[in-house]
mmCIF file of C-alpha atoms in Angstrom:
data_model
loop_
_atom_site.group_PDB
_atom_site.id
_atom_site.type_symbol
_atom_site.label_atom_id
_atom_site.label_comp_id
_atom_site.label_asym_id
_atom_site.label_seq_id
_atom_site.Cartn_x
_atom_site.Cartn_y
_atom_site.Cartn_z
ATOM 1 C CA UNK A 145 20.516 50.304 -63.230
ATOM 2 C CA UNK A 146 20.596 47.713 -60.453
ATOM 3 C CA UNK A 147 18.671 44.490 -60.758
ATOM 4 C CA UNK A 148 16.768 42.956 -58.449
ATOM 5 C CA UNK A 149 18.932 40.850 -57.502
ATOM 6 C CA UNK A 150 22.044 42.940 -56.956
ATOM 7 C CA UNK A 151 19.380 45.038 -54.644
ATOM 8 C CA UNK A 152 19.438 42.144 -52.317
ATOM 9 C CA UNK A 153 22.477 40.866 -52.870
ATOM 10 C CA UNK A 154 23.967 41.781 -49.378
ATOM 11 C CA UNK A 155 20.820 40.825 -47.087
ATOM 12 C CA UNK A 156 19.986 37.840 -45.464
ATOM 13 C CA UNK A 157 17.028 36.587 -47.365
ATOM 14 C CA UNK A 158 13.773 35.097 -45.530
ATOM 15 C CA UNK A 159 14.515 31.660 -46.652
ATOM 16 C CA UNK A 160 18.103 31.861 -44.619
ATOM 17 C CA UNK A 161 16.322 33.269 -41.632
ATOM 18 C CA UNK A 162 13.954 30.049 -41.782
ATOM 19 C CA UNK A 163 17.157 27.838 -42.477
ATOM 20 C CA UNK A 164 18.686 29.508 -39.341
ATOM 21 C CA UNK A 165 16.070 28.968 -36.857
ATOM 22 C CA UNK A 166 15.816 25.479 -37.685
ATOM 23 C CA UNK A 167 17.787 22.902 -35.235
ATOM 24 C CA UNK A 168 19.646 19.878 -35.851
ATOM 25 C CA UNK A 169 17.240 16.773 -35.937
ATOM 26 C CA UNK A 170 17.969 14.376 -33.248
ATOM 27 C CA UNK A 171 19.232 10.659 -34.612
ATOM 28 C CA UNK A 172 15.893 9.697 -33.853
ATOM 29 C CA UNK A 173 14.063 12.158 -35.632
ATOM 30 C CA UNK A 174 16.470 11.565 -38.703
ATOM 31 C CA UNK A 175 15.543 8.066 -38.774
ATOM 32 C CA UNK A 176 12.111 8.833 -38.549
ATOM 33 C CA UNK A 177 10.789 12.006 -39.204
ATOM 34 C CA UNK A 178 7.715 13.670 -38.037
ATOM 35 C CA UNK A 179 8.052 11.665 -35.009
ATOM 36 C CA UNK A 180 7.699 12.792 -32.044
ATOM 37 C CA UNK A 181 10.897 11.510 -29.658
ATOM 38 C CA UNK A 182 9.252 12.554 -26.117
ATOM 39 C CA UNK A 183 5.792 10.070 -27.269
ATOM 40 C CA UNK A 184 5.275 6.844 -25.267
ATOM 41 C CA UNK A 185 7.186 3.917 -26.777
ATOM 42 C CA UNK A 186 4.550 2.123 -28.740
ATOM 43 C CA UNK A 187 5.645 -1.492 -28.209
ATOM 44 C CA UNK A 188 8.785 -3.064 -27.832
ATOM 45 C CA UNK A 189 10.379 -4.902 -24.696
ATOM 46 C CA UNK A 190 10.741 -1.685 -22.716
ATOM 47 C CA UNK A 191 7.322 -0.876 -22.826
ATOM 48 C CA UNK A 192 5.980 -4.226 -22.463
ATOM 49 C CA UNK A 193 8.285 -4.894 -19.182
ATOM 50 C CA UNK A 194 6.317 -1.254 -17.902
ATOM 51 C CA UNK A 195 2.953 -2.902 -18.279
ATOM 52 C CA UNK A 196 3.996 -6.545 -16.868
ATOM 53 C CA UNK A 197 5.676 -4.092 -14.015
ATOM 54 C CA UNK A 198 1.937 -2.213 -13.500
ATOM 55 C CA UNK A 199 0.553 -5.350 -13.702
ATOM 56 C CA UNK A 200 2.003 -7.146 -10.242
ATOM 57 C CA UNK A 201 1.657 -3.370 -8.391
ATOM 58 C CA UNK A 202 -1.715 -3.142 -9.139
ATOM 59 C CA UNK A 203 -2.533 -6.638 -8.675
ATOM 60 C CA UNK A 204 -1.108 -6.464 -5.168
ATOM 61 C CA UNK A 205 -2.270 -3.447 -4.128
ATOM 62 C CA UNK A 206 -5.748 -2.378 -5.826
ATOM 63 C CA UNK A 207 -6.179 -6.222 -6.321
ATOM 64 C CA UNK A 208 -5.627 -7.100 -2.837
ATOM 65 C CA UNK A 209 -8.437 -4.244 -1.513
ATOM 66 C CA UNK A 210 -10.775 -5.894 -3.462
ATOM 67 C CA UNK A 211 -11.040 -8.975 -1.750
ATOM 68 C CA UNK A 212 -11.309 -7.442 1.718
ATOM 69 C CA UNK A 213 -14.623 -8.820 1.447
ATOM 70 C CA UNK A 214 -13.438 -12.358 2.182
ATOM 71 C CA UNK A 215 -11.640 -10.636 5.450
ATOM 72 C CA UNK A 216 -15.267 -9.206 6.315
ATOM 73 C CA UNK A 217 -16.460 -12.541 6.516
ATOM 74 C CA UNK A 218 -13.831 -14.241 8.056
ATOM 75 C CA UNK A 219 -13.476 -12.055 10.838
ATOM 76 C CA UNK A 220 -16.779 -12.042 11.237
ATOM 77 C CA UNK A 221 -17.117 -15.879 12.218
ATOM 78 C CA UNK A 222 -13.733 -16.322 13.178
ATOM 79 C CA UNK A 223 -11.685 -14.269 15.506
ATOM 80 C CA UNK A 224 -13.902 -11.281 15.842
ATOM 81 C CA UNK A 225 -17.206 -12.962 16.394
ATOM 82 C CA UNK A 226 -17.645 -11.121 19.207
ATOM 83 C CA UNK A 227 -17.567 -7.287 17.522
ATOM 84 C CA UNK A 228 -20.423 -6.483 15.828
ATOM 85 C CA UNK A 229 -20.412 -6.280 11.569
ATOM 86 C CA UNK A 230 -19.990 -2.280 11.721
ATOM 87 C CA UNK A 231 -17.018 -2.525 14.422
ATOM 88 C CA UNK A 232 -15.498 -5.256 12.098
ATOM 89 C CA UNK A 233 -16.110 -3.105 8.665
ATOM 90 C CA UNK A 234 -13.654 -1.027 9.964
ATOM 91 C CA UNK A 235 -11.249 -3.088 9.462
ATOM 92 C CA UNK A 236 -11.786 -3.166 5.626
ATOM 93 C CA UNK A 237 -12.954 0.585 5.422
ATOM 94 C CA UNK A 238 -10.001 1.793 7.083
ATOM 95 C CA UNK A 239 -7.849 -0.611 4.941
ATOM 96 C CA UNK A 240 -9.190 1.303 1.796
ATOM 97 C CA UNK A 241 -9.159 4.444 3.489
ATOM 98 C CA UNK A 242 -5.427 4.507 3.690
ATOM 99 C CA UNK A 243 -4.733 3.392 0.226
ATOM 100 C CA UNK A 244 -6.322 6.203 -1.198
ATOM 101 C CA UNK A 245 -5.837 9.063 1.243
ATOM 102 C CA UNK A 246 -1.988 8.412 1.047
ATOM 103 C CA UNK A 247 -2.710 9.395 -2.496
ATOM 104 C CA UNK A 248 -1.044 12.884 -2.614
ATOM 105 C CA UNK A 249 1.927 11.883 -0.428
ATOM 106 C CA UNK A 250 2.964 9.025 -3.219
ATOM 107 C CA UNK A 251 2.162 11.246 -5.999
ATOM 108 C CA UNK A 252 4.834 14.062 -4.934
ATOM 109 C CA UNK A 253 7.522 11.073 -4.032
ATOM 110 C CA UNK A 254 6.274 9.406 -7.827
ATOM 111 C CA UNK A 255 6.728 12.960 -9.619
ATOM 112 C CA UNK A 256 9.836 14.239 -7.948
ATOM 113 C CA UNK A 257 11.914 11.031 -7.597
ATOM 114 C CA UNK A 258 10.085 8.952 -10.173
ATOM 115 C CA UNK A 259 8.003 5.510 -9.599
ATOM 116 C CA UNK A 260 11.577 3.676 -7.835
ATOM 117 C CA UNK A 261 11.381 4.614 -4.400
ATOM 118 C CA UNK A 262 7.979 5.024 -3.559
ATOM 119 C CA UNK A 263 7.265 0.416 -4.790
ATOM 120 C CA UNK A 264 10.284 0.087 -2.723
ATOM 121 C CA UNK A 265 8.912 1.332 0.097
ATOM 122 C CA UNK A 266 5.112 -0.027 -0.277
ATOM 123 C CA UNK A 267 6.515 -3.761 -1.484
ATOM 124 C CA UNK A 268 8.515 -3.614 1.911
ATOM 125 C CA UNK A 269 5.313 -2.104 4.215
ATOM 126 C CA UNK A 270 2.949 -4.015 2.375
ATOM 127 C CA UNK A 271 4.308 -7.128 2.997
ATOM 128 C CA UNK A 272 5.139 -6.515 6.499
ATOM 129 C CA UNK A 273 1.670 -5.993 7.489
ATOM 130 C CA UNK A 274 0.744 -8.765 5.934
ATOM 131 C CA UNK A 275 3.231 -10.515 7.626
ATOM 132 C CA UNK A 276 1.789 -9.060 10.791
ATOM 133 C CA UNK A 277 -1.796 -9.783 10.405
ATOM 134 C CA UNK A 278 -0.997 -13.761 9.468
ATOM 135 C CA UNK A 279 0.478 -13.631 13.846
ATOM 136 C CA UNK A 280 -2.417 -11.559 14.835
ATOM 137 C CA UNK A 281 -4.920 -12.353 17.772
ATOM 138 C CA UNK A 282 -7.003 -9.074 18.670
ATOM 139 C CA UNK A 283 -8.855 -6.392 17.017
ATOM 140 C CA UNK A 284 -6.426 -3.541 17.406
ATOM 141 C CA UNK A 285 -3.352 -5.933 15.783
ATOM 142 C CA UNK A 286 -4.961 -6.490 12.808
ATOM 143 C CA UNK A 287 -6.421 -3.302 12.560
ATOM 144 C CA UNK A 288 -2.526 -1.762 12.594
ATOM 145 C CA UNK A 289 -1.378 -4.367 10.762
ATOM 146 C CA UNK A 290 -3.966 -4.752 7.856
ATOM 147 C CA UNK A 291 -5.466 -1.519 8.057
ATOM 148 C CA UNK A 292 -2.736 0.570 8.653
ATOM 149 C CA UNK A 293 0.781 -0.975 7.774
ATOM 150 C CA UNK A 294 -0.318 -2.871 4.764
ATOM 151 C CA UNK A 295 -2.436 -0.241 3.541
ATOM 152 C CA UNK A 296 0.175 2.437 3.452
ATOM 153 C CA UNK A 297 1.976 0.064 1.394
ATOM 154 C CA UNK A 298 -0.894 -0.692 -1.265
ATOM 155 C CA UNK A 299 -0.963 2.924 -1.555
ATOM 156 C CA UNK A 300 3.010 3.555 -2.330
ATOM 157 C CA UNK A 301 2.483 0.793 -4.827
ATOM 158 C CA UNK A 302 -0.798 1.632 -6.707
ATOM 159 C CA UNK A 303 -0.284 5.256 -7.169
ATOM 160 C CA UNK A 304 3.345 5.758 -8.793
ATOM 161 C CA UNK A 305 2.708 1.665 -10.724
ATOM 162 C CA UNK A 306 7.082 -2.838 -10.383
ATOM 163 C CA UNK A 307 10.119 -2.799 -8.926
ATOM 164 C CA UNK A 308 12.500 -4.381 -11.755
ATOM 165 C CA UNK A 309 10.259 -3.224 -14.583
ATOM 166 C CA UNK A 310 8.730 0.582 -14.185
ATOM 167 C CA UNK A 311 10.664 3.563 -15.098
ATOM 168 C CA UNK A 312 9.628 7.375 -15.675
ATOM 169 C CA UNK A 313 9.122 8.463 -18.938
ATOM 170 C CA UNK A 314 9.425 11.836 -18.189
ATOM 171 C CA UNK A 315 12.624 12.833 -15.433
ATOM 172 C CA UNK A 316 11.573 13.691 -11.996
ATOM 173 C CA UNK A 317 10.068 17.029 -11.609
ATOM 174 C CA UNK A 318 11.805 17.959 -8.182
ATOM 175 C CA UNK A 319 9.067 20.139 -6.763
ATOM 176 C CA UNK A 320 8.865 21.172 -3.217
ATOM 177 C CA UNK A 321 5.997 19.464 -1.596
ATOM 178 C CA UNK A 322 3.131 22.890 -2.001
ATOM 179 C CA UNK A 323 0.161 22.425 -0.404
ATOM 180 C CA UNK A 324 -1.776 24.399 -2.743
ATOM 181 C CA UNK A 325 -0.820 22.486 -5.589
ATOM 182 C CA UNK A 326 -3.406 19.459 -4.196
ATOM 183 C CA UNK A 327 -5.874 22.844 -3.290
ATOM 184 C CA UNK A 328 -6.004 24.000 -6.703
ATOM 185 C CA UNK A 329 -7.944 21.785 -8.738
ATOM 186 C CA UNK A 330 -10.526 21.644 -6.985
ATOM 187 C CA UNK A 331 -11.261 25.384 -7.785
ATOM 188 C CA UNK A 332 -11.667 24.112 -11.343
ATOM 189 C CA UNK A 333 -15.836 22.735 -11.993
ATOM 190 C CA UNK A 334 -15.090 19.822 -13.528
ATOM 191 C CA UNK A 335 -12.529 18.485 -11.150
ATOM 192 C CA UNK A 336 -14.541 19.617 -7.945
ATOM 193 C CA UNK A 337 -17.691 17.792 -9.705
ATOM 194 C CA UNK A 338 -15.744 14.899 -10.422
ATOM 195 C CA UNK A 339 -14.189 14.346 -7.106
ATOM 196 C CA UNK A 340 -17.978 14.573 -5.637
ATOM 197 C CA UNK A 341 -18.683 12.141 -8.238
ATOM 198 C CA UNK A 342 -15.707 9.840 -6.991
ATOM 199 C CA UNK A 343 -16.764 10.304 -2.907
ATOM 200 C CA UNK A 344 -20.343 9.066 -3.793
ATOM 201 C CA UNK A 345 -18.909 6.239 -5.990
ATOM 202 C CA UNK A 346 -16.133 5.121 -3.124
ATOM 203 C CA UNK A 347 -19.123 5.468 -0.529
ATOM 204 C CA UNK A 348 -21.478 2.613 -2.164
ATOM 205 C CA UNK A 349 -19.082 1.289 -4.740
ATOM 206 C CA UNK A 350 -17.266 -1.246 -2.557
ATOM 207 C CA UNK A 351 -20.005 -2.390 -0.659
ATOM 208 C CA UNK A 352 -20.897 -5.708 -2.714
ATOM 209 C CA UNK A 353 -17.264 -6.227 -2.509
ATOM 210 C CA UNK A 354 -17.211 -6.087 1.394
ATOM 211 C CA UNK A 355 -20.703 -7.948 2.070
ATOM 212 C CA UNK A 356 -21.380 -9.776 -0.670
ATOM 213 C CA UNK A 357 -20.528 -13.069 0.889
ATOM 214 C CA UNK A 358 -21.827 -12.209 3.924
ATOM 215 C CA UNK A 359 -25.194 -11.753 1.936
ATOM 216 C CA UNK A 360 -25.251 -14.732 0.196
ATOM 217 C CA UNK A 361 -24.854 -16.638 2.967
ATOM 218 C CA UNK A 362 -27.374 -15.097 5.470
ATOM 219 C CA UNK A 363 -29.856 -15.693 2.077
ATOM 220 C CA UNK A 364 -28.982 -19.500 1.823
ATOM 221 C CA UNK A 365 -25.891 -19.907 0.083
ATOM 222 C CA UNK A 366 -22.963 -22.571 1.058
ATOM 223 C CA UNK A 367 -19.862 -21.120 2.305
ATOM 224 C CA UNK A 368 -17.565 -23.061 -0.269
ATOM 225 C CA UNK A 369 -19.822 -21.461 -2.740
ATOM 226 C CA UNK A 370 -19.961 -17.769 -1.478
ATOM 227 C CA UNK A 371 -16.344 -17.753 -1.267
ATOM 228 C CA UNK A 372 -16.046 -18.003 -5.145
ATOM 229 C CA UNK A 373 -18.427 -14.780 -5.297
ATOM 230 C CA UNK A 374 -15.820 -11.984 -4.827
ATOM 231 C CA UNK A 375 -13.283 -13.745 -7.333
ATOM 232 C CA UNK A 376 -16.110 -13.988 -9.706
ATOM 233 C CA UNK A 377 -16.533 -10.009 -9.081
ATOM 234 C CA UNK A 378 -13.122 -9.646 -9.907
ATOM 235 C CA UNK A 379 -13.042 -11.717 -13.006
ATOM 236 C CA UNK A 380 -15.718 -10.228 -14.522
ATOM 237 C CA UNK A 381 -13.699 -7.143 -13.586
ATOM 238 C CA UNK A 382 -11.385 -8.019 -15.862
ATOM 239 C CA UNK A 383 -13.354 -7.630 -19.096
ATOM 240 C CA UNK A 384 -14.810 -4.196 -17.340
ATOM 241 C CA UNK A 385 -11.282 -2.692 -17.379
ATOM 242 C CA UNK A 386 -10.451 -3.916 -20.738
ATOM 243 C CA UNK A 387 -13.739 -3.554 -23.205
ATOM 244 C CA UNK A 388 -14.664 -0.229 -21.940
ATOM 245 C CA UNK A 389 -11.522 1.391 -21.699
ATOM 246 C CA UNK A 390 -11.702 0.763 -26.601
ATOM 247 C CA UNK A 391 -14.885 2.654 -26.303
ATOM 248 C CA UNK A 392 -13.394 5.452 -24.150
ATOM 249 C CA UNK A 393 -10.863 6.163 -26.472
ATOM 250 C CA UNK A 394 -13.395 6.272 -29.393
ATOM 251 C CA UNK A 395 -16.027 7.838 -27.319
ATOM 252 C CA UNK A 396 -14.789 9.928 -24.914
ATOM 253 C CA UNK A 397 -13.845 8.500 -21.394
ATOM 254 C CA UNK A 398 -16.337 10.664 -19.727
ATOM 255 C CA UNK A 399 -19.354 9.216 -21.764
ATOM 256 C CA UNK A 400 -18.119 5.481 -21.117
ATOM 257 C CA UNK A 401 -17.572 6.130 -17.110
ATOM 258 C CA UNK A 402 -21.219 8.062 -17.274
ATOM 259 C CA UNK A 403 -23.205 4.819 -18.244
ATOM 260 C CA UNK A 404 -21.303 2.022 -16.581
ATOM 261 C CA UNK A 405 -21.659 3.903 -13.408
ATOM 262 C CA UNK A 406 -25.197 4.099 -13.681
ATOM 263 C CA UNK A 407 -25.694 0.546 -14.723
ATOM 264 C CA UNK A 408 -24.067 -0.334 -11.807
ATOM 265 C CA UNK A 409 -26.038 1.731 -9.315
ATOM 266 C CA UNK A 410 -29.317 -0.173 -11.446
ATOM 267 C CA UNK A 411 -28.077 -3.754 -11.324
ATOM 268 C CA UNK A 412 -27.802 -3.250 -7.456
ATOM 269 C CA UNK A 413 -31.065 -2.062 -7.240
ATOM 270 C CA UNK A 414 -32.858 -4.282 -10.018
ATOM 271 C CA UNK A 415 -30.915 -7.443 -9.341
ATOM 272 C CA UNK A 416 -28.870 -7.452 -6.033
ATOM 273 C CA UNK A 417 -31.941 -6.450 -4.392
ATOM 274 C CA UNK A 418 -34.785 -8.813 -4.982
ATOM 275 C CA UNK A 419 -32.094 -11.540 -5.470
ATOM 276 C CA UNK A 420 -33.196 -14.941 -3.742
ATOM 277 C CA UNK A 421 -30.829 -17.870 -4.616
ATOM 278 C CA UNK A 422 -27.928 -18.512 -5.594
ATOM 279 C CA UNK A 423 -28.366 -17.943 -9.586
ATOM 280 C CA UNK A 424 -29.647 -14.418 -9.190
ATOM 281 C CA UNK A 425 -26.511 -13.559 -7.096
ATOM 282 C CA UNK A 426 -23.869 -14.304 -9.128
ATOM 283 C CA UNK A 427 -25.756 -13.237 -12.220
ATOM 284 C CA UNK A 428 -25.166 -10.167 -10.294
ATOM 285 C CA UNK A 429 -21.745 -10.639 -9.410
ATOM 286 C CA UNK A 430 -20.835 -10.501 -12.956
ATOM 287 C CA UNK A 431 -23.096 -7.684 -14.287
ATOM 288 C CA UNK A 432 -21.618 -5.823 -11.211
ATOM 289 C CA UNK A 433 -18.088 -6.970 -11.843
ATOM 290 C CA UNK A 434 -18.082 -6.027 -15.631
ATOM 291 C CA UNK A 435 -19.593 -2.305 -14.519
ATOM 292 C CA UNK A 436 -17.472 -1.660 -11.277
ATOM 293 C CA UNK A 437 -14.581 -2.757 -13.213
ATOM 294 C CA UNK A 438 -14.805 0.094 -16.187
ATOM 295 C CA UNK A 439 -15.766 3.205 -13.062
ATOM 296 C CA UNK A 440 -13.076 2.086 -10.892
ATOM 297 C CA UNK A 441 -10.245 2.057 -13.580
ATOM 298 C CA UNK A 442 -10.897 4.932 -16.000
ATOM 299 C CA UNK A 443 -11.617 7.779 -13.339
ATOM 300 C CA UNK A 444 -7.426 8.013 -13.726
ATOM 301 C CA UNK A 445 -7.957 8.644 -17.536
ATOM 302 C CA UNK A 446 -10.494 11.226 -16.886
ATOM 303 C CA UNK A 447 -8.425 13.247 -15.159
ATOM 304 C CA UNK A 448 -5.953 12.554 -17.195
ATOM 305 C CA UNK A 449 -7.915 13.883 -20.573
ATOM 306 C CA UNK A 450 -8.381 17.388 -19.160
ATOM 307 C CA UNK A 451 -4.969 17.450 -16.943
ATOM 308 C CA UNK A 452 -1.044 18.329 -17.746
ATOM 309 C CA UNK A 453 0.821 15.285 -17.281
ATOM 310 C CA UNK A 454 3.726 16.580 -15.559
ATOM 311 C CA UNK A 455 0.552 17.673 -13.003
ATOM 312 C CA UNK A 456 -1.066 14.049 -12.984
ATOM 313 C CA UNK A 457 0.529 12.930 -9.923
ATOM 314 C CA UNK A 458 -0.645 15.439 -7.697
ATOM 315 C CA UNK A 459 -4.019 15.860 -9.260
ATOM 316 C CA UNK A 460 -4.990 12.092 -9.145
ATOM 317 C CA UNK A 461 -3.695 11.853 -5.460
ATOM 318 C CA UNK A 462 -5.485 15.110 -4.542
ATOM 319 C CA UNK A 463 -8.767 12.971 -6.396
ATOM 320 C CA UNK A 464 -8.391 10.081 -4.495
ATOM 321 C CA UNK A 465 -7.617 11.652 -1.356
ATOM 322 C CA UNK A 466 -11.094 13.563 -1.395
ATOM 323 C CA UNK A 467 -12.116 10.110 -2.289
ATOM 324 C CA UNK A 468 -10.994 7.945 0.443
ATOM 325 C CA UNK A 469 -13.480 9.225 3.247
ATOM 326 C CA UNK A 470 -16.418 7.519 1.016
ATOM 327 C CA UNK A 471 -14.299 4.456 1.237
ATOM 328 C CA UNK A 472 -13.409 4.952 5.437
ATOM 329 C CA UNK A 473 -17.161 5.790 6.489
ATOM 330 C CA UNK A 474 -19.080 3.555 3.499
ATOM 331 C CA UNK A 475 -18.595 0.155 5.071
ATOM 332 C CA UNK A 476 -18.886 0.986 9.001
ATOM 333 C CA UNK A 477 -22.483 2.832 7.649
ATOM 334 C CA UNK A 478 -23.496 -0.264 5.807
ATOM 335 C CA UNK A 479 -22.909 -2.510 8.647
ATOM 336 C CA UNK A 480 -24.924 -0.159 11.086
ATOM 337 C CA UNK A 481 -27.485 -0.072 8.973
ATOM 338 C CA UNK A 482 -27.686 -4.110 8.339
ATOM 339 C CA UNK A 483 -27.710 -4.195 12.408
ATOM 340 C CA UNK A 484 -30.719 -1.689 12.244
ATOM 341 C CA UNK A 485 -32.606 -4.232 9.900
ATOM 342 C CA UNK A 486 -31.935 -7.160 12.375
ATOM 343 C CA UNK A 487 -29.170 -9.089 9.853
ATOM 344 C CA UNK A 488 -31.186 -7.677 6.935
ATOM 345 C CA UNK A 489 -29.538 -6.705 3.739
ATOM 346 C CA UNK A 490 -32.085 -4.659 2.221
ATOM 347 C CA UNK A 491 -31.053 -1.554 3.648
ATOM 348 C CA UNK A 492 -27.372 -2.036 2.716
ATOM 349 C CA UNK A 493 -28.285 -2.973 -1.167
ATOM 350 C CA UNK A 494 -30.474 0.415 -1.614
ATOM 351 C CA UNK A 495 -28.117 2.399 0.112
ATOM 352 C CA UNK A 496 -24.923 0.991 -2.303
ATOM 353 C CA UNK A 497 -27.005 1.729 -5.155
ATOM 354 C CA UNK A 498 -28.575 5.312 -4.645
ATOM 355 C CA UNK A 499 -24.894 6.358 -3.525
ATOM 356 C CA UNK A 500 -23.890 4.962 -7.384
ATOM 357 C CA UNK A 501 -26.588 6.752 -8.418
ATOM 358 C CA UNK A 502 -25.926 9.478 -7.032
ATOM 359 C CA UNK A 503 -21.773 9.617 -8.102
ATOM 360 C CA UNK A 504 -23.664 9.444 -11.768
ATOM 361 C CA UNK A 505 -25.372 12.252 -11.418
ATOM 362 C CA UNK A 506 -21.891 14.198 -10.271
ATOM 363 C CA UNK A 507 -20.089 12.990 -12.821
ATOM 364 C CA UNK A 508 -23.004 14.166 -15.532
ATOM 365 C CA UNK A 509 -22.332 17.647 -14.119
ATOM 366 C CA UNK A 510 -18.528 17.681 -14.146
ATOM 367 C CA UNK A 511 -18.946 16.633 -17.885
ATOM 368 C CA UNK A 512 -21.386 19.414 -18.566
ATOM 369 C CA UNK A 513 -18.620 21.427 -16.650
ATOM 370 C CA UNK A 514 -16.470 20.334 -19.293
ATOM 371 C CA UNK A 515 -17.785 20.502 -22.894
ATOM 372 C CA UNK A 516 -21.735 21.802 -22.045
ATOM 373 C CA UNK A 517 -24.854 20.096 -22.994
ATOM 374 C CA UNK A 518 -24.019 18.673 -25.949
ATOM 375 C CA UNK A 519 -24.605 15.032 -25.698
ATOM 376 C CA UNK A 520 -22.878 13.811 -28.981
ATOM 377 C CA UNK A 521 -19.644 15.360 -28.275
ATOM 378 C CA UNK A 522 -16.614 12.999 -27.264
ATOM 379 C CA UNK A 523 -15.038 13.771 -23.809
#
């Protein structure tokens, strides 16, 4: 008789087909297994030089457009007192505009030649028109310079994130430049709702960045003092980009954006509104700092929790190009309608906060678009 083992004596058993399929472990994976070698690096002086390197492009490009406020006011009293507060808003609006509407152009350059050349070129326009606008006399200089020039550059420099620091972790895709591929998402509900969400949002959003001082000053404020109101905005910012962003990883970035948002369409409306002094103002200034700061930051990271990341480029740019027209017609609106009401604010302040109010609701929808009425869930 033959045993069971002479039987299969001449065939490759299972466990040798397993053994066979199995590759050689990287060096990496040898030192550490389980690992996975294609992961962020979690620490460490690269990765620490890539967030110092994020740091300075976002501070002088998404940090710059929000103090075009202080340029609303100065222009306003200063060269440009003769153009009327919705002519000069243009200025601003148009600055923002551009940042965000380039979106798609620097996302193809970031994904198919990596972050490199797309900093270079915004450090070198950004500074330029900034160069420019410090020589400028007349409307239409400034508005090329600050509006156009430097805002081109701000938008090479916050989309891809600086020059010495950033690299790719992934290499550069090398796609053709596909019009569709900005097209497509939007077919999907929950990045169509979303990028409603984000027009509202950019439509009312900067306004208290852009008028603020202009407020506090037409309601009694000093002008030494009211300048310290946007960079109290900002600071409060700070904490709104940080705190927030722990709860949206335990709670789901969607929930966190959902309720900041709204708080920040309320504290326009329940504090910015009947405001009368200067305590009540920069009580607001923070509460609306702390909010604006969390919606404005983590909008990337919701695309980015339903999204491929080899398709984040395009998608975000796509986002923020749909985005950008709340930005170009919010401020020139605002100022017409503060002309309407005689130098009144009133007008501006509801308008701001229904249009926050209104991004909420949006971004409610793109969530239910998402994971459905179930209120508990993470996302």
């Amino acid at each position: 008789m033959i045993n069971e083992q002479d039987e299969t004596a001449g065939q490759p058993s299972e466990m040798t087909h397993q053994a066979s399929d199995i590759k050689p472990a990287t060096e990496n994976q040898k030192k550490e297994p389980g690992k996975d070698v294609h992961a962020p690096p979690d620490g460490g002086l690269q990765a620490w030089l890539v967030v110092l390197g994020g740091f300075c492009t976002v501070f002088a490009s998404f940090g710059w457009i929000n103090c075009i406020g202080v340029f609303q006011n100065y222009y306003e009293t200063s060269q440009l007192r003769s153009q009327s507060p919705s002519s000069v808003a243009w200025i601003p609006s148009t600055e923002s505009f551009m940042m965000f509407f380039w979106g798609p152009v620097a996302g193809v350059v970031a994904d198919n030649y990596g972050p490199r050349i797309p900093i270079l070129l915004g450090s070198f326009l950004h500074v330029f028109g900034i160069m420019m606008t410090s020589i400028s006399k007349k409307y239409y200089q400034i508005f090329l310079a600050q509006s156009v020039c430097s805002a081109i550059g701000c938008a090479f420099l916050f989309y891809p994130i600086g020059n010495l620091t950033l690299k790719s972790l992934l290499p550069p895709s090398q796609r053709k430049f596909v019009l569709v591929e900005f097209l497509q998402p939007f077919k999907e509900p929950t990045f169509f709702f979303l990028a409603i969400s984000s027009f509202f949002i950019y439509l009312g959003g900067f306004l208290p960045f852009n008028f603020i001082i202009t407020q506090a000053i037409a309601d009694g404020m000093s002008i030494e003092l009211a300048g310290y109101l946007v960079p109290i905005i900002n600071a409060a910012s700070i904490f709104g980009r940080i705190v927030p962003a722990q709860f949206g990883d335990m709670y789901g970035v969607f929930n966190v954006m959902i309720i900041h948002t709204l708080l920040g369409g309320v504290f326009n409306l329940a504090v910015w509104l009947p405001a009368r002094g200067n305590a009540p103002i920069i009580v607001f200034s923070i509460l609306y700092g702390f909010t604006s700061g969390c919606t404005f930051s983590i909008i990337p990271a919701m695309i980015a929790s339903f999204s491929e990341i080899r398709q984040l480029g395009a998608r975000t740019g796509a986002l923020y190009c749909a985005s950008s027209f709340g930005v170009l017609i919010g401020s020139p609106i605002a100022g017409a309608i503060t002309q309407t009401d005689k130098g009144g604010y009133s007008g501006l302040i509801i308008f701001a906060g229904v249009m926050l109010l209104v991004g909420t609701i949006f971004a409610v929808i793109s969530r239910i678009a998402l994971a459905g009425y179930r209120v508990q869930t993470k996302v």
